[in-house]
Amino acid sequence: MKTVRPLALALTSISVISLPASAQEKLDVVASFSILGDFASQVGGDRIALTTLVGPDSDAHVYQPKPADAATMTKADIVLTNGLGFEGFLERLTRSSEAKATVIEVSKGAALIEAEEDGHGHDEHGDGEKHAEQDDGQYHGATDPHAFQSVPNARVYVKTIAEAFCTADAAGCDTYKANAAAYDAKLDQLDKDIRAAIAAIPQGRRTIITSHDAFAYFGKEYGLTLLAPVGVSTEAEASAADIAALVRQIRDKKASAIFLENVANPKLMEQVAAETGIGIGGALYSDALSGPDGPASDYISLMRYNTATIADKAGS
Ligand SMILES: [Zn+2]
């Protein structure tokens, strides 16, 4: 009996010591919003400690950082951002938190789409020029930031994330590359499935309406025309003229369905539906995942859900 006791003590002390050591080895990663959080966790697995700033069903365009976010940024090794002005809050947060993290803009290298200023391209300043100025520190810029809505671009994002993790944690590089390759194969299949589903929608029914211009990449990649009363950021509000223009476009192009979004107020689309007589075909997940119990709790589920919802309402 006397020999058992020291052994038990020794084992206990080893396990106590080993816990903080393994926690320290983890790469501390901050993802700006939920879709990047999913990509990061697919690539990083349990080698990373992940914090996502803008959570499920939340809108990154208008997010207001919480006091805890600054502390999260300060201790991060890597901050993953979409970039292109998608996260209006992030530059200020990075500055105020004195973060020493490497900030990776994962949309770098993706195939980008130049945005119309407000989704309709009209000249609200009346001087014949389009403007991309930062009058209130927010984004009204020139490139549509929603590049993640095309699967080929998502594959670029994932590759960029794997490279960033390899640079920061060389010992884990083989794991990151293997995880990224396995996930990339799933994205490849996803891309093929979306192409087939959208191709089955008759040409004349491929114009659909959403709340804000979040789906231009999806439309360009898979062959849909998407119209919206609000531009590429939800912080803009639709004017009566914007809505009247949209109603005219809907009639001209014989739009087949109107969709709400998980991050946008439904009131405007209900008004457009009432004015045009086109029914609301459910809600699409635009700039955020659903919560864990929802139908879009990861990126692949989100894209499958959106595709099925569009194919169901537009295709019939
Ligand atoms: Zn958006």
PDB file of C-alpha atoms and ligand atoms in Angstrom:
ATOM      1  CA  MET A   1       0.000   0.000   0.000  1.00  0.00           C
ATOM      2  CA  LYS A   2       2.827   2.359   0.801  1.00  0.00           C
ATOM      3  CA  THR A   3       4.155   2.213  -2.760  1.00  0.00           C
ATOM      4  CA  VAL A   4       0.791   3.083  -4.344  1.00  0.00           C
ATOM      5  CA  ARG A   5       0.363   6.437  -2.643  1.00  0.00           C
ATOM      6  CA  PRO A   6       3.421   8.256  -4.072  1.00  0.00           C
ATOM      7  CA  LEU A   7       2.574   6.983  -7.554  1.00  0.00           C
ATOM      8  CA  ALA A   8      -0.969   8.352  -7.357  1.00  0.00           C
ATOM      9  CA  LEU A   9       0.392  11.703  -6.196  1.00  0.00           C
ATOM     10  CA  ALA A  10       2.901  11.758  -8.995  1.00  0.00           C
ATOM     11  CA  LEU A  11       0.226  11.074 -11.628  1.00  0.00           C
ATOM     12  CA  THR A  12      -1.982  13.811 -10.225  1.00  0.00           C
ATOM     13  CA  SER A  13       0.769  16.369 -10.348  1.00  0.00           C
ATOM     14  CA  ILE A  14       1.695  15.435 -13.923  1.00  0.00           C
ATOM     15  CA  SER A  15      -1.868  15.944 -15.144  1.00  0.00           C
ATOM     16  CA  VAL A  16      -2.116  19.298 -13.359  1.00  0.00           C
ATOM     17  CA  ILE A  17       1.105  20.505 -14.945  1.00  0.00           C
ATOM     18  CA  SER A  18       0.289  19.248 -18.442  1.00  0.00           C
ATOM     19  CA  LEU A  19      -3.046  21.115 -18.786  1.00  0.00           C
ATOM     20  CA  PRO A  20      -1.804  24.701 -18.976  1.00  0.00           C
ATOM     21  CA  ALA A  21       1.104  23.616 -21.175  1.00  0.00           C
ATOM     22  CA  SER A  22      -1.221  22.198 -23.847  1.00  0.00           C
ATOM     23  CA  ALA A  23      -3.522  25.209 -23.613  1.00  0.00           C
ATOM     24  CA  GLN A  24      -0.549  27.510 -24.266  1.00  0.00           C
ATOM     25  CA  GLU A  25       0.364  25.641 -27.422  1.00  0.00           C
ATOM     26  CA  LYS A  26      -2.930  26.479 -29.079  1.00  0.00           C
ATOM     27  CA  LEU A  27      -2.920  29.180 -31.685  1.00  0.00           C
ATOM     28  CA  ASP A  28      -5.160  32.019 -30.472  1.00  0.00           C
ATOM     29  CA  VAL A  29      -7.397  32.886 -33.429  1.00  0.00           C
ATOM     30  CA  VAL A  30     -10.052  35.598 -33.710  1.00  0.00           C
ATOM     31  CA  ALA A  31     -12.525  35.396 -36.596  1.00  0.00           C
ATOM     32  CA  SER A  32     -14.464  38.574 -37.361  1.00  0.00           C
ATOM     33  CA  PHE A  33     -17.758  36.825 -38.192  1.00  0.00           C
ATOM     34  CA  SER A  34     -19.415  33.416 -38.063  1.00  0.00           C
ATOM     35  CA  ILE A  35     -18.642  32.161 -41.580  1.00  0.00           C
ATOM     36  CA  LEU A  36     -14.911  32.830 -41.119  1.00  0.00           C
ATOM     37  CA  GLY A  37     -15.193  31.197 -37.697  1.00  0.00           C
ATOM     38  CA  ASP A  38     -16.432  28.023 -39.379  1.00  0.00           C
ATOM     39  CA  PHE A  39     -13.591  28.085 -41.956  1.00  0.00           C
ATOM     40  CA  ALA A  40     -11.054  28.627 -39.156  1.00  0.00           C
ATOM     41  CA  SER A  41     -12.373  25.730 -37.122  1.00  0.00           C
ATOM     42  CA  GLN A  42     -12.450  23.423 -40.189  1.00  0.00           C
ATOM     43  CA  VAL A  43      -8.757  24.167 -40.821  1.00  0.00           C
ATOM     44  CA  GLY A  44      -7.534  24.590 -37.249  1.00  0.00           C
ATOM     45  CA  GLY A  45      -9.456  21.831 -35.501  1.00  0.00           C
ATOM     46  CA  ASP A  46      -8.350  21.491 -31.880  1.00  0.00           C
ATOM     47  CA  ARG A  47      -4.957  23.103 -32.494  1.00  0.00           C
ATOM     48  CA  ILE A  48      -6.563  26.544 -32.300  1.00  0.00           C
ATOM     49  CA  ALA A  49      -8.451  28.449 -29.607  1.00  0.00           C
ATOM     50  CA  LEU A  50     -11.101  30.285 -31.617  1.00  0.00           C
ATOM     51  CA  THR A  51     -13.159  33.370 -30.755  1.00  0.00           C
ATOM     52  CA  THR A  52     -15.750  34.684 -33.213  1.00  0.00           C
ATOM     53  CA  LEU A  53     -16.697  38.350 -32.772  1.00  0.00           C
ATOM     54  CA  VAL A  54     -19.950  38.702 -34.754  1.00  0.00           C
ATOM     55  CA  GLY A  55     -21.989  35.609 -33.964  1.00  0.00           C
ATOM     56  CA  PRO A  56     -24.828  33.690 -35.655  1.00  0.00           C
ATOM     57  CA  ASP A  57     -27.716  35.691 -37.169  1.00  0.00           C
ATOM     58  CA  SER A  58     -25.802  38.936 -36.494  1.00  0.00           C
ATOM     59  CA  ASP A  59     -24.901  41.656 -38.949  1.00  0.00           C
ATOM     60  CA  ALA A  60     -21.172  42.452 -39.320  1.00  0.00           C
ATOM     61  CA  HIS A  61     -21.895  45.632 -41.320  1.00  0.00           C
ATOM     62  CA  VAL A  62     -23.389  47.407 -38.299  1.00  0.00           C
ATOM     63  CA  TYR A  63     -21.831  45.467 -35.406  1.00  0.00           C
ATOM     64  CA  GLN A  64     -20.893  47.496 -32.327  1.00  0.00           C
ATOM     65  CA  PRO A  65     -17.910  45.955 -30.495  1.00  0.00           C
ATOM     66  CA  LYS A  66     -18.369  44.950 -26.878  1.00  0.00           C
ATOM     67  CA  PRO A  67     -15.760  45.946 -24.246  1.00  0.00           C
ATOM     68  CA  ALA A  68     -14.645  42.290 -24.052  1.00  0.00           C
ATOM     69  CA  ASP A  69     -13.798  42.305 -27.782  1.00  0.00           C
ATOM     70  CA  ALA A  70     -10.805  44.612 -27.211  1.00  0.00           C
ATOM     71  CA  ALA A  71      -9.331  42.154 -24.689  1.00  0.00           C
ATOM     72  CA  THR A  72      -9.949  39.285 -27.128  1.00  0.00           C
ATOM     73  CA  MET A  73      -8.059  41.162 -29.828  1.00  0.00           C
ATOM     74  CA  THR A  74      -5.146  42.007 -27.532  1.00  0.00           C
ATOM     75  CA  LYS A  75      -4.334  38.373 -26.769  1.00  0.00           C
ATOM     76  CA  ALA A  76      -4.882  37.033 -30.315  1.00  0.00           C
ATOM     77  CA  ASP A  77      -2.084  35.556 -32.448  1.00  0.00           C
ATOM     78  CA  ILE A  78      -4.092  35.824 -35.672  1.00  0.00           C
ATOM     79  CA  VAL A  79      -7.140  37.906 -36.594  1.00  0.00           C
ATOM     80  CA  LEU A  80      -9.068  36.699 -39.648  1.00  0.00           C
ATOM     81  CA  THR A  81     -11.102  39.345 -41.440  1.00  0.00           C
ATOM     82  CA  ASN A  82     -13.080  39.303 -44.663  1.00  0.00           C
ATOM     83  CA  GLY A  83     -11.852  42.796 -45.522  1.00  0.00           C
ATOM     84  CA  LEU A  84     -13.166  45.021 -48.366  1.00  0.00           C
ATOM     85  CA  GLY A  85     -15.008  47.082 -45.760  1.00  0.00           C
ATOM     86  CA  PHE A  86     -17.289  44.228 -44.690  1.00  0.00           C
ATOM     87  CA  GLU A  87     -16.459  44.707 -41.003  1.00  0.00           C
ATOM     88  CA  GLY A  88     -16.789  48.465 -40.484  1.00  0.00           C
ATOM     89  CA  PHE A  89     -16.017  48.083 -36.774  1.00  0.00           C
ATOM     90  CA  LEU A  90     -12.773  46.197 -37.121  1.00  0.00           C
ATOM     91  CA  GLU A  91     -10.188  48.796 -37.984  1.00  0.00           C
ATOM     92  CA  ARG A  92     -11.154  50.950 -34.999  1.00  0.00           C
ATOM     93  CA  LEU A  93     -11.217  47.910 -32.735  1.00  0.00           C
ATOM     94  CA  THR A  94      -7.747  46.816 -33.876  1.00  0.00           C
ATOM     95  CA  ARG A  95      -6.362  50.288 -33.206  1.00  0.00           C
ATOM     96  CA  SER A  96      -8.007  50.749 -29.811  1.00  0.00           C
ATOM     97  CA  SER A  97      -7.019  47.289 -28.566  1.00  0.00           C
ATOM     98  CA  GLU A  98      -3.334  47.689 -29.557  1.00  0.00           C
ATOM     99  CA  ALA A  99      -3.535  44.186 -30.954  1.00  0.00           C
ATOM    100  CA  LYS A 100      -0.196  42.667 -31.903  1.00  0.00           C
ATOM    101  CA  ALA A 101      -1.863  39.910 -33.894  1.00  0.00           C
ATOM    102  CA  THR A 102      -1.229  39.245 -37.552  1.00  0.00           C
ATOM    103  CA  VAL A 103      -4.351  40.491 -39.342  1.00  0.00           C
ATOM    104  CA  ILE A 104      -5.199  38.343 -42.360  1.00  0.00           C
ATOM    105  CA  GLU A 105      -7.649  39.650 -44.953  1.00  0.00           C
ATOM    106  CA  VAL A 106      -8.922  36.347 -46.311  1.00  0.00           C
ATOM    107  CA  SER A 107     -10.677  37.788 -49.366  1.00  0.00           C
ATOM    108  CA  LYS A 108      -7.196  38.510 -50.835  1.00  0.00           C
ATOM    109  CA  GLY A 109      -6.794  36.386 -53.953  1.00  0.00           C
ATOM    110  CA  ALA A 110     -10.542  35.820 -54.408  1.00  0.00           C
ATOM    111  CA  ALA A 111     -12.227  36.826 -57.666  1.00  0.00           C
ATOM    112  CA  LEU A 112     -13.869  40.140 -56.770  1.00  0.00           C
ATOM    113  CA  ILE A 113     -16.855  42.078 -58.114  1.00  0.00           C
ATOM    114  CA  GLU A 114     -16.934  45.854 -58.308  1.00  0.00           C
ATOM    115  CA  ALA A 115     -20.052  47.125 -56.547  1.00  0.00           C
ATOM    116  CA  GLU A 116     -22.410  49.828 -57.624  1.00  0.00           C
ATOM    117  CA  GLU A 117     -22.437  52.519 -54.989  1.00  0.00           C
ATOM    118  CA  ASP A 118     -25.831  51.722 -53.572  1.00  0.00           C
ATOM    119  CA  GLY A 119     -27.081  48.779 -55.534  1.00  0.00           C
ATOM    120  CA  HIS A 120     -28.784  50.839 -58.249  1.00  0.00           C
ATOM    121  CA  GLY A 121     -25.908  52.911 -59.555  1.00  0.00           C
ATOM    122  CA  HIS A 122     -27.809  56.180 -59.503  1.00  0.00           C
ATOM    123  CA  ASP A 123     -25.951  59.368 -58.756  1.00  0.00           C
ATOM    124  CA  GLU A 124     -27.308  60.672 -55.489  1.00  0.00           C
ATOM    125  CA  HIS A 125     -24.759  63.486 -55.299  1.00  0.00           C
ATOM    126  CA  GLY A 126     -25.935  64.902 -58.607  1.00  0.00           C
ATOM    127  CA  ASP A 127     -22.442  65.673 -59.881  1.00  0.00           C
ATOM    128  CA  GLY A 128     -22.135  62.845 -62.356  1.00  0.00           C
ATOM    129  CA  GLU A 129     -19.638  60.875 -60.288  1.00  0.00           C
ATOM    130  CA  LYS A 130     -19.880  57.848 -58.127  1.00  0.00           C
ATOM    131  CA  HIS A 131     -18.491  58.246 -54.651  1.00  0.00           C
ATOM    132  CA  ALA A 132     -16.741  55.834 -52.362  1.00  0.00           C
ATOM    133  CA  GLU A 133     -15.777  58.238 -49.628  1.00  0.00           C
ATOM    134  CA  GLN A 134     -15.742  57.342 -45.959  1.00  0.00           C
ATOM    135  CA  ASP A 135     -17.787  60.293 -44.709  1.00  0.00           C
ATOM    136  CA  ASP A 136     -18.783  58.655 -41.432  1.00  0.00           C
ATOM    137  CA  GLY A 137     -15.932  56.215 -41.075  1.00  0.00           C
ATOM    138  CA  GLN A 138     -18.156  53.519 -42.542  1.00  0.00           C
ATOM    139  CA  TYR A 139     -17.961  51.755 -45.845  1.00  0.00           C
ATOM    140  CA  HIS A 140     -19.595  52.841 -49.069  1.00  0.00           C
ATOM    141  CA  GLY A 141     -16.789  51.449 -51.133  1.00  0.00           C
ATOM    142  CA  ALA A 142     -16.146  50.151 -54.563  1.00  0.00           C
ATOM    143  CA  THR A 143     -15.776  46.386 -54.172  1.00  0.00           C
ATOM    144  CA  ASP A 144     -18.583  44.071 -53.124  1.00  0.00           C
ATOM    145  CA  PRO A 145     -17.285  42.367 -49.948  1.00  0.00           C
ATOM    146  CA  HIS A 146     -19.588  39.281 -49.999  1.00  0.00           C
ATOM    147  CA  ALA A 147     -17.063  37.128 -51.893  1.00  0.00           C
ATOM    148  CA  PHE A 148     -17.724  34.152 -49.580  1.00  0.00           C
ATOM    149  CA  GLN A 149     -21.100  33.648 -51.301  1.00  0.00           C
ATOM    150  CA  SER A 150     -19.305  31.901 -54.178  1.00  0.00           C
ATOM    151  CA  VAL A 151     -17.847  28.505 -53.323  1.00  0.00           C
ATOM    152  CA  PRO A 152     -14.745  28.927 -55.545  1.00  0.00           C
ATOM    153  CA  ASN A 153     -13.963  32.042 -53.495  1.00  0.00           C
ATOM    154  CA  ALA A 154     -14.609  30.180 -50.230  1.00  0.00           C
ATOM    155  CA  ARG A 155     -11.969  27.675 -51.359  1.00  0.00           C
ATOM    156  CA  VAL A 156      -9.507  30.577 -51.732  1.00  0.00           C
ATOM    157  CA  TYR A 157     -10.418  31.800 -48.233  1.00  0.00           C
ATOM    158  CA  VAL A 158      -9.718  28.353 -46.765  1.00  0.00           C
ATOM    159  CA  LYS A 159      -6.363  28.099 -48.535  1.00  0.00           C
ATOM    160  CA  THR A 160      -5.373  31.548 -47.240  1.00  0.00           C
ATOM    161  CA  ILE A 161      -6.359  30.576 -43.693  1.00  0.00           C
ATOM    162  CA  ALA A 162      -4.305  27.355 -43.863  1.00  0.00           C
ATOM    163  CA  GLU A 163      -1.261  29.325 -45.059  1.00  0.00           C
ATOM    164  CA  ALA A 164      -1.665  31.845 -42.229  1.00  0.00           C
ATOM    165  CA  PHE A 165      -1.913  29.071 -39.632  1.00  0.00           C
ATOM    166  CA  CYS A 166       1.179  27.351 -41.097  1.00  0.00           C
ATOM    167  CA  THR A 167       3.165  30.572 -40.858  1.00  0.00           C
ATOM    168  CA  ALA A 168       2.145  31.146 -37.239  1.00  0.00           C
ATOM    169  CA  ASP A 169       2.437  27.511 -36.103  1.00  0.00           C
ATOM    170  CA  ALA A 170       4.871  25.546 -38.281  1.00  0.00           C
ATOM    171  CA  ALA A 171       4.574  22.455 -36.056  1.00  0.00           C
ATOM    172  CA  GLY A 172       0.886  22.182 -36.954  1.00  0.00           C
ATOM    173  CA  CYS A 173       1.284  22.857 -40.661  1.00  0.00           C
ATOM    174  CA  ASP A 174       0.791  19.254 -41.818  1.00  0.00           C
ATOM    175  CA  THR A 175      -2.426  19.073 -39.799  1.00  0.00           C
ATOM    176  CA  TYR A 176      -3.704  22.386 -41.161  1.00  0.00           C
ATOM    177  CA  LYS A 177      -2.933  21.360 -44.730  1.00  0.00           C
ATOM    178  CA  ALA A 178      -4.613  17.955 -44.314  1.00  0.00           C
ATOM    179  CA  ASN A 179      -7.697  19.551 -42.711  1.00  0.00           C
ATOM    180  CA  ALA A 180      -7.887  22.169 -45.452  1.00  0.00           C
ATOM    181  CA  ALA A 181      -7.563  19.522 -48.187  1.00  0.00           C
ATOM    182  CA  ALA A 182     -10.338  17.379 -46.676  1.00  0.00           C
ATOM    183  CA  TYR A 183     -12.603  20.415 -46.358  1.00  0.00           C
ATOM    184  CA  ASP A 184     -11.741  21.585 -49.865  1.00  0.00           C
ATOM    185  CA  ALA A 185     -12.983  18.266 -51.262  1.00  0.00           C
ATOM    186  CA  LYS A 186     -16.343  18.890 -49.549  1.00  0.00           C
ATOM    187  CA  LEU A 187     -16.452  22.416 -50.978  1.00  0.00           C
ATOM    188  CA  ASP A 188     -15.753  21.043 -54.447  1.00  0.00           C
ATOM    189  CA  GLN A 189     -18.739  18.705 -54.130  1.00  0.00           C
ATOM    190  CA  LEU A 190     -20.876  21.557 -52.734  1.00  0.00           C
ATOM    191  CA  ASP A 191     -19.993  23.702 -55.754  1.00  0.00           C
ATOM    192  CA  LYS A 192     -21.040  20.956 -58.189  1.00  0.00           C
ATOM    193  CA  ASP A 193     -24.320  20.387 -56.340  1.00  0.00           C
ATOM    194  CA  ILE A 194     -25.222  24.097 -56.339  1.00  0.00           C
ATOM    195  CA  ARG A 195     -24.439  24.368 -60.060  1.00  0.00           C
ATOM    196  CA  ALA A 196     -26.742  21.423 -60.821  1.00  0.00           C
ATOM    197  CA  ALA A 197     -29.577  22.748 -58.623  1.00  0.00           C
ATOM    198  CA  ILE A 198     -29.546  26.254 -60.107  1.00  0.00           C
ATOM    199  CA  ALA A 199     -29.185  24.925 -63.663  1.00  0.00           C
ATOM    200  CA  ALA A 200     -32.499  23.100 -63.143  1.00  0.00           C
ATOM    201  CA  ILE A 201     -34.366  26.421 -62.598  1.00  0.00           C
ATOM    202  CA  PRO A 202     -35.934  27.602 -65.880  1.00  0.00           C
ATOM    203  CA  GLN A 203     -34.099  30.615 -67.373  1.00  0.00           C
ATOM    204  CA  GLY A 204     -37.181  32.833 -67.124  1.00  0.00           C
ATOM    205  CA  ARG A 205     -37.419  32.328 -63.366  1.00  0.00           C
ATOM    206  CA  ARG A 206     -33.860  33.148 -62.420  1.00  0.00           C
ATOM    207  CA  THR A 207     -34.389  36.705 -61.183  1.00  0.00           C
ATOM    208  CA  ILE A 208     -34.961  36.906 -57.440  1.00  0.00           C
ATOM    209  CA  ILE A 209     -35.115  39.665 -54.839  1.00  0.00           C
ATOM    210  CA  THR A 210     -33.265  39.932 -51.515  1.00  0.00           C
ATOM    211  CA  SER A 211     -33.051  42.670 -48.855  1.00  0.00           C
ATOM    212  CA  HIS A 212     -29.486  43.848 -49.500  1.00  0.00           C
ATOM    213  CA  ASP A 213     -26.938  43.152 -52.232  1.00  0.00           C
ATOM    214  CA  ALA A 214     -25.322  40.154 -50.536  1.00  0.00           C
ATOM    215  CA  PHE A 215     -25.668  37.585 -53.316  1.00  0.00           C
ATOM    216  CA  ALA A 216     -23.972  39.091 -56.381  1.00  0.00           C
ATOM    217  CA  TYR A 217     -21.171  36.500 -56.132  1.00  0.00           C
ATOM    218  CA  PHE A 218     -23.674  33.675 -55.838  1.00  0.00           C
ATOM    219  CA  GLY A 219     -25.615  35.017 -58.824  1.00  0.00           C
ATOM    220  CA  LYS A 220     -22.534  35.503 -60.992  1.00  0.00           C
ATOM    221  CA  GLU A 221     -21.116  32.086 -60.162  1.00  0.00           C
ATOM    222  CA  TYR A 222     -24.289  30.053 -60.581  1.00  0.00           C
ATOM    223  CA  GLY A 223     -26.354  32.036 -63.091  1.00  0.00           C
ATOM    224  CA  LEU A 224     -29.008  33.981 -61.179  1.00  0.00           C
ATOM    225  CA  THR A 225     -29.938  37.668 -61.305  1.00  0.00           C
ATOM    226  CA  LEU A 226     -30.379  39.170 -57.842  1.00  0.00           C
ATOM    227  CA  LEU A 227     -32.016  42.511 -57.188  1.00  0.00           C
ATOM    228  CA  ALA A 228     -32.114  44.352 -53.857  1.00  0.00           C
ATOM    229  CA  PRO A 229     -33.455  47.695 -52.603  1.00  0.00           C
ATOM    230  CA  VAL A 230     -30.333  48.252 -50.474  1.00  0.00           C
ATOM    231  CA  GLY A 231     -26.683  48.117 -51.588  1.00  0.00           C
ATOM    232  CA  VAL A 232     -23.795  46.004 -50.369  1.00  0.00           C
ATOM    233  CA  SER A 233     -24.039  47.232 -46.775  1.00  0.00           C
ATOM    234  CA  THR A 234     -27.115  46.961 -44.573  1.00  0.00           C
ATOM    235  CA  GLU A 235     -26.242  50.286 -42.915  1.00  0.00           C
ATOM    236  CA  ALA A 236     -27.784  52.140 -45.869  1.00  0.00           C
ATOM    237  CA  GLU A 237     -31.558  52.615 -45.884  1.00  0.00           C
ATOM    238  CA  ALA A 238     -33.742  52.316 -48.940  1.00  0.00           C
ATOM    239  CA  SER A 239     -35.426  55.558 -50.025  1.00  0.00           C
ATOM    240  CA  ALA A 240     -38.931  55.699 -51.520  1.00  0.00           C
ATOM    241  CA  ALA A 241     -37.229  56.197 -54.915  1.00  0.00           C
ATOM    242  CA  ASP A 242     -35.071  53.086 -54.377  1.00  0.00           C
ATOM    243  CA  ILE A 243     -38.166  51.025 -53.641  1.00  0.00           C
ATOM    244  CA  ALA A 244     -40.082  52.438 -56.611  1.00  0.00           C
ATOM    245  CA  ALA A 245     -37.089  51.624 -58.873  1.00  0.00           C
ATOM    246  CA  LEU A 246     -36.939  48.104 -57.486  1.00  0.00           C
ATOM    247  CA  VAL A 247     -40.669  47.550 -58.022  1.00  0.00           C
ATOM    248  CA  ARG A 248     -40.237  48.636 -61.665  1.00  0.00           C
ATOM    249  CA  GLN A 249     -37.256  46.272 -62.097  1.00  0.00           C
ATOM    250  CA  ILE A 250     -39.204  43.411 -60.546  1.00  0.00           C
ATOM    251  CA  ARG A 251     -42.008  43.921 -63.085  1.00  0.00           C
ATOM    252  CA  ASP A 252     -39.627  44.402 -66.055  1.00  0.00           C
ATOM    253  CA  LYS A 253     -37.553  41.345 -65.280  1.00  0.00           C
ATOM    254  CA  LYS A 254     -40.479  39.238 -64.077  1.00  0.00           C
ATOM    255  CA  ALA A 255     -38.828  38.288 -60.795  1.00  0.00           C
ATOM    256  CA  SER A 256     -39.950  34.925 -59.515  1.00  0.00           C
ATOM    257  CA  ALA A 257     -39.502  35.193 -55.744  1.00  0.00           C
ATOM    258  CA  ILE A 258     -38.682  37.533 -52.857  1.00  0.00           C
ATOM    259  CA  PHE A 259     -36.504  36.389 -49.969  1.00  0.00           C
ATOM    260  CA  LEU A 260     -35.930  37.764 -46.509  1.00  0.00           C
ATOM    261  CA  GLU A 261     -32.484  37.528 -44.887  1.00  0.00           C
ATOM    262  CA  ASN A 262     -31.414  36.324 -41.491  1.00  0.00           C
ATOM    263  CA  VAL A 263     -29.519  39.578 -40.820  1.00  0.00           C
ATOM    264  CA  ALA A 264     -32.027  42.100 -42.230  1.00  0.00           C
ATOM    265  CA  ASN A 265     -35.299  43.606 -41.041  1.00  0.00           C
ATOM    266  CA  PRO A 266     -38.205  41.940 -42.944  1.00  0.00           C
ATOM    267  CA  LYS A 267     -40.451  45.057 -43.108  1.00  0.00           C
ATOM    268  CA  LEU A 268     -39.055  46.463 -46.344  1.00  0.00           C
ATOM    269  CA  MET A 269     -39.398  43.169 -48.205  1.00  0.00           C
ATOM    270  CA  GLU A 270     -42.934  42.712 -46.932  1.00  0.00           C
ATOM    271  CA  GLN A 271     -43.737  46.112 -48.447  1.00  0.00           C
ATOM    272  CA  VAL A 272     -42.125  45.143 -51.781  1.00  0.00           C
ATOM    273  CA  ALA A 273     -44.011  41.841 -51.753  1.00  0.00           C
ATOM    274  CA  ALA A 274     -47.304  43.650 -51.148  1.00  0.00           C
ATOM    275  CA  GLU A 275     -46.632  46.191 -53.951  1.00  0.00           C
ATOM    276  CA  THR A 276     -45.644  43.596 -56.535  1.00  0.00           C
ATOM    277  CA  GLY A 277     -47.896  40.721 -55.570  1.00  0.00           C
ATOM    278  CA  ILE A 278     -44.899  38.360 -55.492  1.00  0.00           C
ATOM    279  CA  GLY A 279     -44.880  36.078 -52.493  1.00  0.00           C
ATOM    280  CA  ILE A 280     -42.085  35.879 -49.925  1.00  0.00           C
ATOM    281  CA  GLY A 281     -40.208  32.620 -50.462  1.00  0.00           C
ATOM    282  CA  GLY A 282     -38.663  32.308 -47.011  1.00  0.00           C
ATOM    283  CA  ALA A 283     -35.385  33.644 -45.630  1.00  0.00           C
ATOM    284  CA  LEU A 284     -31.866  33.215 -46.970  1.00  0.00           C
ATOM    285  CA  TYR A 285     -28.731  33.233 -44.830  1.00  0.00           C
ATOM    286  CA  SER A 286     -26.644  36.076 -46.203  1.00  0.00           C
ATOM    287  CA  ASP A 287     -23.888  37.412 -43.941  1.00  0.00           C
ATOM    288  CA  ALA A 288     -24.062  35.039 -40.962  1.00  0.00           C
ATOM    289  CA  LEU A 289     -24.645  31.425 -40.038  1.00  0.00           C
ATOM    290  CA  SER A 290     -27.694  30.331 -38.057  1.00  0.00           C
ATOM    291  CA  GLY A 291     -27.356  29.250 -34.446  1.00  0.00           C
ATOM    292  CA  PRO A 292     -26.376  25.636 -33.751  1.00  0.00           C
ATOM    293  CA  ASP A 293     -29.995  24.404 -33.926  1.00  0.00           C
ATOM    294  CA  GLY A 294     -30.807  26.270 -37.153  1.00  0.00           C
ATOM    295  CA  PRO A 295     -30.532  24.983 -40.737  1.00  0.00           C
ATOM    296  CA  ALA A 296     -27.324  26.919 -41.557  1.00  0.00           C
ATOM    297  CA  SER A 297     -25.036  26.336 -38.596  1.00  0.00           C
ATOM    298  CA  ASP A 298     -21.975  25.905 -40.826  1.00  0.00           C
ATOM    299  CA  TYR A 299     -20.990  27.253 -44.251  1.00  0.00           C
ATOM    300  CA  ILE A 300     -21.795  24.110 -46.242  1.00  0.00           C
ATOM    301  CA  SER A 301     -25.243  23.836 -44.610  1.00  0.00           C
ATOM    302  CA  LEU A 302     -25.818  27.542 -45.274  1.00  0.00           C
ATOM    303  CA  MET A 303     -25.062  27.226 -48.979  1.00  0.00           C
ATOM    304  CA  ARG A 304     -27.146  24.060 -49.303  1.00  0.00           C
ATOM    305  CA  TYR A 305     -30.067  25.648 -47.451  1.00  0.00           C
ATOM    306  CA  ASN A 306     -29.989  28.834 -49.567  1.00  0.00           C
ATOM    307  CA  THR A 307     -29.739  26.832 -52.789  1.00  0.00           C
ATOM    308  CA  ALA A 308     -32.613  24.527 -51.853  1.00  0.00           C
ATOM    309  CA  THR A 309     -34.780  27.479 -50.766  1.00  0.00           C
ATOM    310  CA  ILE A 310     -34.135  29.354 -54.029  1.00  0.00           C
ATOM    311  CA  ALA A 311     -34.609  26.260 -56.207  1.00  0.00           C
ATOM    312  CA  ASP A 312     -37.836  25.402 -54.394  1.00  0.00           C
ATOM    313  CA  LYS A 313     -39.455  28.859 -54.718  1.00  0.00           C
ATOM    314  CA  ALA A 314     -37.997  30.105 -58.011  1.00  0.00           C
ATOM    315  CA  GLY A 315     -38.019  26.762 -59.769  1.00  0.00           C
ATOM    316  CA  SER A 316     -41.715  26.004 -59.365  1.00  0.00           C
TER     317      SER A 316
HETATM  318 ZN    ZN B   1     -23.935  42.172 -46.371  1.00  0.00          ZN
END
